[in-house]
C-alpha cells in the first residue's frame, strides 16, 4: 500500500509540473512591423499628402561641401507650406575672420532668398536684409547661395518628389528608428535624365557652384525616414558634385509637424540687393 501511495504521489507531481509548463507565460511579442511602401509612387503620394495636411514643421539642419570649411553649416529652422509653395527660415552661428561668432538668419521662399546679416554689418540706411541671387559676389554672402539652393531642393521633402516624379526608384527599405522614434528608412535613387529636360538639374546646381556641369550628374541618392503616420522625420542627401573638392551633404531632422510656426520674411523697404 505504501508503494502505491508513493507512486500516486509521484504521478500527481508529474501532472502538476506538466500543468505549470503548459501555463508558463510566454515572452511578450514586440510591436508589429511598420507598413512599408513598395513603390516610389505610393511613397511620394503619402509624403505629399501628409505635408499638405500638416503644412509646418521644425527642423535641425547640418550640411555643407566636404573640403570647404566655409560651406559647412548647422542650425535650426522652420518650414511652412501653402498654396504658393514652401518657405523656410534658418538660423545659424557663423564665424568671420577677425570677428566673434554671430547669428545670421536665412529666409528661403519659392522665388527669393533673403539674408539678415550679423548686427555689426553696415547696410544702407533703413535696410536690415539682403536679397541674394545668382550674381552675389561677396565671399561671405556667396556661401549662403548654395545653402539656400540645397534647402529648396532637399530640405523640403515634397520638392524632391515633385522635381523627379516617376524617375525615382526605391533601392532599399527597412525599419530603422530615428532619435528613438520608430520609422521606415527608404533609400531612393533619382535619374535626372529620365525626369525631363526641365527637371533634370538639381536646384543646388542651378544656382551656385558649377552650373555648367549639371548635365554630368547621372543620379541623385536621397534617403528619407517616415514615422508610422508617414511624417518625414529625417532626410539625407550626400551627392558628389562635379568640379567640387567633395560631395555636398544635407542632413535634415523634422519635429512638431503641424505646430504653428512663424517665418519673418522682410518687408520690401527693409531689403537691399547683394
Coordinates of C-alpha atoms in Angstrom, one line a residue:
X1 CA 0.0 0.0 0.0
X2 CA 2.8 2.4 0.9
X3 CA 4.4 1.8 -2.6
X4 CA 1.0 2.5 -4.3
X5 CA 0.6 5.8 -2.4
X6 CA 4.2 6.8 -3.3
X7 CA 3.5 6.0 -7.0
X8 CA 0.3 8.0 -6.9
X9 CA 2.1 11.0 -5.3
X10 CA 4.8 10.8 -8.0
X11 CA 2.2 10.8 -10.8
X12 CA 0.5 13.8 -9.2
X13 CA 3.8 15.7 -9.0
X14 CA 4.5 15.0 -12.6
X15 CA 1.0 16.2 -13.6
X16 CA 1.5 19.4 -11.5
X17 CA 4.8 20.1 -13.2
X18 CA 3.3 19.5 -16.6
X19 CA 0.5 21.8 -15.8
X20 CA 2.9 24.5 -14.8
X21 CA 4.8 24.1 -18.0
X22 CA 1.6 24.4 -20.0
X23 CA 0.6 27.7 -18.3
X24 CA 4.1 29.3 -18.3
X25 CA 3.7 32.8 -19.6
X26 CA 5.3 33.4 -23.0
X27 CA 7.7 36.2 -23.9
X28 CA 5.7 39.3 -24.8
X29 CA 5.8 39.9 -28.6
X30 CA 7.2 43.1 -29.9
X31 CA 5.2 45.7 -31.8
X32 CA 4.2 44.7 -35.3
X33 CA 6.5 45.9 -38.1
X34 CA 5.6 49.2 -39.7
X35 CA 4.0 49.1 -43.1
X36 CA 6.3 49.8 -46.0
X37 CA 5.5 51.3 -49.4
X38 CA 6.5 49.1 -52.3
X39 CA 6.7 51.7 -55.0
X40 CA 8.1 55.2 -55.2
X41 CA 4.7 56.5 -56.5
X42 CA 3.0 55.3 -53.3
X43 CA 5.7 56.8 -51.2
X44 CA 5.6 60.1 -53.0
X45 CA 1.8 60.3 -52.6
X46 CA 2.0 59.5 -48.9
X47 CA 4.6 62.2 -48.2
X48 CA 2.9 64.9 -50.3
X49 CA -0.5 64.2 -48.7
X50 CA 1.0 64.2 -45.2
X51 CA 2.8 67.5 -45.8
X52 CA -0.2 69.1 -47.4
X53 CA -2.2 68.2 -44.3
X54 CA 0.3 69.3 -41.7
X55 CA 1.9 72.3 -43.6
X56 CA 4.5 73.1 -40.9
X57 CA 7.5 71.6 -39.1
X58 CA 10.5 72.5 -37.1
X59 CA 13.9 71.5 -38.5
X60 CA 17.5 70.9 -37.4
X61 CA 19.9 71.0 -40.4
X62 CA 23.5 70.0 -40.8
X63 CA 25.3 70.2 -44.2
X64 CA 27.9 71.6 -46.5
X65 CA 30.5 70.8 -49.1
X66 CA 33.2 68.4 -47.8
X67 CA 36.6 70.0 -48.0
X68 CA 35.2 73.6 -47.9
X69 CA 35.1 74.8 -44.3
X70 CA 33.2 78.0 -45.2
X71 CA 30.5 75.8 -46.7
X72 CA 29.7 73.9 -43.5
X73 CA 26.7 74.8 -41.5
X74 CA 24.5 73.8 -38.6
X75 CA 21.4 75.4 -37.3
X76 CA 17.7 75.3 -36.6
X77 CA 14.7 76.4 -38.6
X78 CA 11.1 76.0 -39.5
X79 CA 9.2 75.0 -42.7
X80 CA 5.8 76.3 -43.8
X81 CA 3.9 75.2 -46.9
X82 CA 0.9 76.9 -48.5
X83 CA -0.6 77.3 -52.0
X84 CA 2.4 79.5 -53.1
X85 CA 4.9 76.8 -52.2
X86 CA 7.3 76.0 -49.3
X87 CA 9.1 78.7 -47.3
X88 CA 11.8 78.1 -44.8
X89 CA 13.6 80.1 -42.1
X90 CA 17.0 79.0 -40.9
X91 CA 19.3 80.5 -38.2
X92 CA 22.9 79.6 -37.6
X93 CA 26.0 80.9 -35.9
X94 CA 28.8 82.0 -38.3
X95 CA 32.4 82.8 -37.8
X96 CA 34.1 85.6 -39.7
X97 CA 37.8 86.4 -39.8
X98 CA 38.6 88.9 -37.0
X99 CA 35.1 88.8 -35.6
X100 CA 33.2 86.9 -32.9
X101 CA 30.7 84.3 -33.8
X102 CA 27.3 85.8 -34.6
X103 CA 23.9 84.8 -35.8
X104 CA 22.5 85.1 -39.3
X105 CA 19.0 84.4 -40.4
X106 CA 18.2 83.0 -43.9
X107 CA 14.6 83.1 -45.3
X108 CA 14.1 80.9 -48.3
X109 CA 11.0 81.5 -50.3
X110 CA 10.0 79.7 -53.5
X111 CA 11.3 82.6 -55.7
X112 CA 13.6 84.6 -53.4
X113 CA 16.3 84.3 -50.8
X114 CA 16.9 86.8 -48.0
X115 CA 19.7 87.1 -45.5
X116 CA 19.7 89.1 -42.3
X117 CA 23.5 89.5 -41.6
X118 CA 25.2 89.9 -38.3
X119 CA 24.3 93.1 -36.4
X120 CA 27.7 94.7 -36.9
X121 CA 27.4 94.5 -40.7
X122 CA 26.9 98.0 -42.2
X123 CA 23.9 98.2 -44.6
X124 CA 22.3 101.2 -46.3
X125 CA 20.0 103.3 -44.2
X126 CA 16.8 101.6 -43.1
X127 CA 17.9 98.3 -44.6
X128 CA 18.3 95.2 -42.4
X129 CA 18.1 92.4 -45.0
X130 CA 20.0 91.4 -48.2
X131 CA 18.4 89.7 -51.2
X132 CA 20.8 87.1 -52.5
X133 CA 20.9 85.8 -56.1
X134 CA 22.9 84.4 -58.9
X135 CA 25.1 87.4 -59.2
X136 CA 26.0 87.7 -55.5
X137 CA 29.8 88.1 -55.4
X138 CA 30.8 88.9 -51.8
X139 CA 32.5 85.8 -50.5
X140 CA 30.7 85.9 -47.1
X141 CA 27.3 86.2 -48.7
X142 CA 28.1 83.9 -51.5
X143 CA 28.4 81.0 -49.1
X144 CA 24.6 81.2 -48.4
X145 CA 23.6 80.8 -52.0
X146 CA 24.3 77.1 -52.4
X147 CA 22.9 76.6 -48.9
X148 CA 19.6 78.2 -49.9
X149 CA 19.5 76.1 -53.1
X150 CA 20.1 72.9 -51.1
X151 CA 17.3 73.8 -48.7
X152 CA 14.9 74.2 -51.6
X153 CA 16.0 71.0 -53.3
X154 CA 16.4 68.6 -50.4
X155 CA 15.2 70.0 -47.0
X156 CA 11.7 70.2 -48.4
X157 CA 10.9 66.5 -49.0
X158 CA 8.0 67.4 -51.2
X159 CA 10.3 69.3 -53.6
X160 CA 12.4 66.2 -54.2
X161 CA 9.4 64.1 -55.2
X162 CA 7.9 67.0 -57.3
X163 CA 11.2 67.5 -59.1
X164 CA 12.0 63.9 -60.1
X165 CA 8.5 62.3 -60.1
X166 CA 8.5 59.0 -62.0
X167 CA 12.3 59.0 -62.3
X168 CA 12.6 57.9 -58.6
X169 CA 13.1 54.3 -57.6
X170 CA 13.3 52.7 -54.1
X171 CA 16.6 50.8 -53.9
X172 CA 16.1 49.6 -50.3
X173 CA 13.7 49.9 -47.4
X174 CA 13.9 48.8 -43.8
X175 CA 12.6 49.7 -40.3
X176 CA 15.2 52.0 -38.6
X177 CA 14.5 54.3 -35.7
X178 CA 15.4 58.0 -35.6
X179 CA 16.1 59.5 -32.2
X180 CA 14.0 56.8 -30.5
X181 CA 11.0 57.1 -32.9
X182 CA 10.1 54.1 -34.9
X183 CA 10.5 54.8 -38.6
X184 CA 10.9 53.2 -42.0
X185 CA 14.0 54.2 -44.0
X186 CA 13.7 54.4 -47.8
X187 CA 16.9 54.7 -49.9
X188 CA 15.9 56.4 -53.2
X189 CA 17.6 57.0 -56.5
X190 CA 16.5 59.6 -59.0
X191 CA 17.6 59.6 -62.6
X192 CA 17.9 63.2 -63.7
X193 CA 17.9 62.3 -67.4
X194 CA 14.6 60.4 -67.1
X195 CA 13.0 63.3 -65.2
X196 CA 12.8 65.5 -68.3
X197 CA 14.8 68.5 -69.6
X198 CA 13.0 71.0 -67.4
X199 CA 13.6 69.0 -64.2
X200 CA 16.9 67.4 -64.8
X201 CA 19.0 70.0 -62.9
X202 CA 19.1 69.8 -59.2
X203 CA 18.4 73.2 -57.7
X204 CA 21.7 73.3 -55.9
X205 CA 23.5 73.3 -59.2
X206 CA 21.1 75.7 -61.0
X207 CA 22.0 78.5 -58.6
X208 CA 25.6 78.0 -57.5
X209 CA 28.8 76.1 -57.6
X210 CA 29.2 74.8 -61.2
X211 CA 26.0 75.2 -63.1
X212 CA 27.6 74.1 -66.4
X213 CA 28.3 70.6 -65.0
X214 CA 24.7 69.7 -64.1
X215 CA 24.3 67.5 -67.2
X216 CA 27.0 65.2 -65.9
X217 CA 25.2 64.3 -62.8
X218 CA 23.9 60.8 -63.5
X219 CA 21.9 60.1 -60.4
X220 CA 20.8 61.6 -57.1
X221 CA 20.7 59.4 -54.0
X222 CA 18.2 60.5 -51.3
X223 CA 17.2 58.9 -48.1
X224 CA 14.0 59.6 -46.2
X225 CA 12.7 58.2 -42.9
X226 CA 8.9 58.2 -42.3
X227 CA 7.2 57.5 -38.9
X228 CA 4.1 55.4 -38.5
X229 CA 1.9 58.3 -39.6
X230 CA 4.0 59.0 -42.7
X231 CA 5.6 62.2 -41.3
X232 CA 9.1 62.7 -42.7
X233 CA 11.3 62.8 -39.6
X234 CA 14.7 62.8 -41.4
X235 CA 16.1 63.2 -44.9
X236 CA 19.7 62.8 -46.0
X237 CA 21.4 63.6 -49.3
X238 CA 25.2 63.1 -49.9
X239 CA 26.0 63.7 -53.5
X240 CA 29.2 64.1 -55.5
X241 CA 29.1 67.4 -57.4
X242 CA 31.4 67.7 -60.5
X243 CA 34.0 70.4 -60.0
X244 CA 33.9 70.5 -56.2
X245 CA 36.5 69.0 -53.8
X246 CA 34.0 66.8 -52.1
X247 CA 30.3 65.8 -52.0
X248 CA 27.5 68.0 -50.8
X249 CA 25.6 66.7 -47.9
X250 CA 22.5 67.8 -46.1
X251 CA 21.0 66.0 -43.1
X252 CA 17.6 67.3 -42.0
X253 CA 15.6 66.3 -39.0
X254 CA 12.0 67.2 -38.6
X255 CA 9.8 67.5 -35.5
X256 CA 6.5 69.0 -34.3
X257 CA 4.6 68.6 -37.6
X258 CA 1.5 70.7 -37.7
X259 CA 2.6 73.1 -34.9
X260 CA 2.2 76.8 -35.6
X261 CA 5.4 78.4 -36.9
X262 CA 6.3 82.0 -37.9
X263 CA 8.6 82.9 -40.8
X264 CA 9.7 86.5 -40.5
X265 CA 10.0 87.4 -44.2
X266 CA 11.3 91.0 -44.6
X267 CA 9.2 93.9 -45.9
X268 CA 10.4 95.3 -49.3
X269 CA 11.6 98.6 -47.8
X270 CA 13.9 96.6 -45.5
X271 CA 15.7 94.8 -48.3
X272 CA 18.8 95.8 -50.3
X273 CA 20.3 93.8 -53.2
X274 CA 23.6 91.9 -53.0

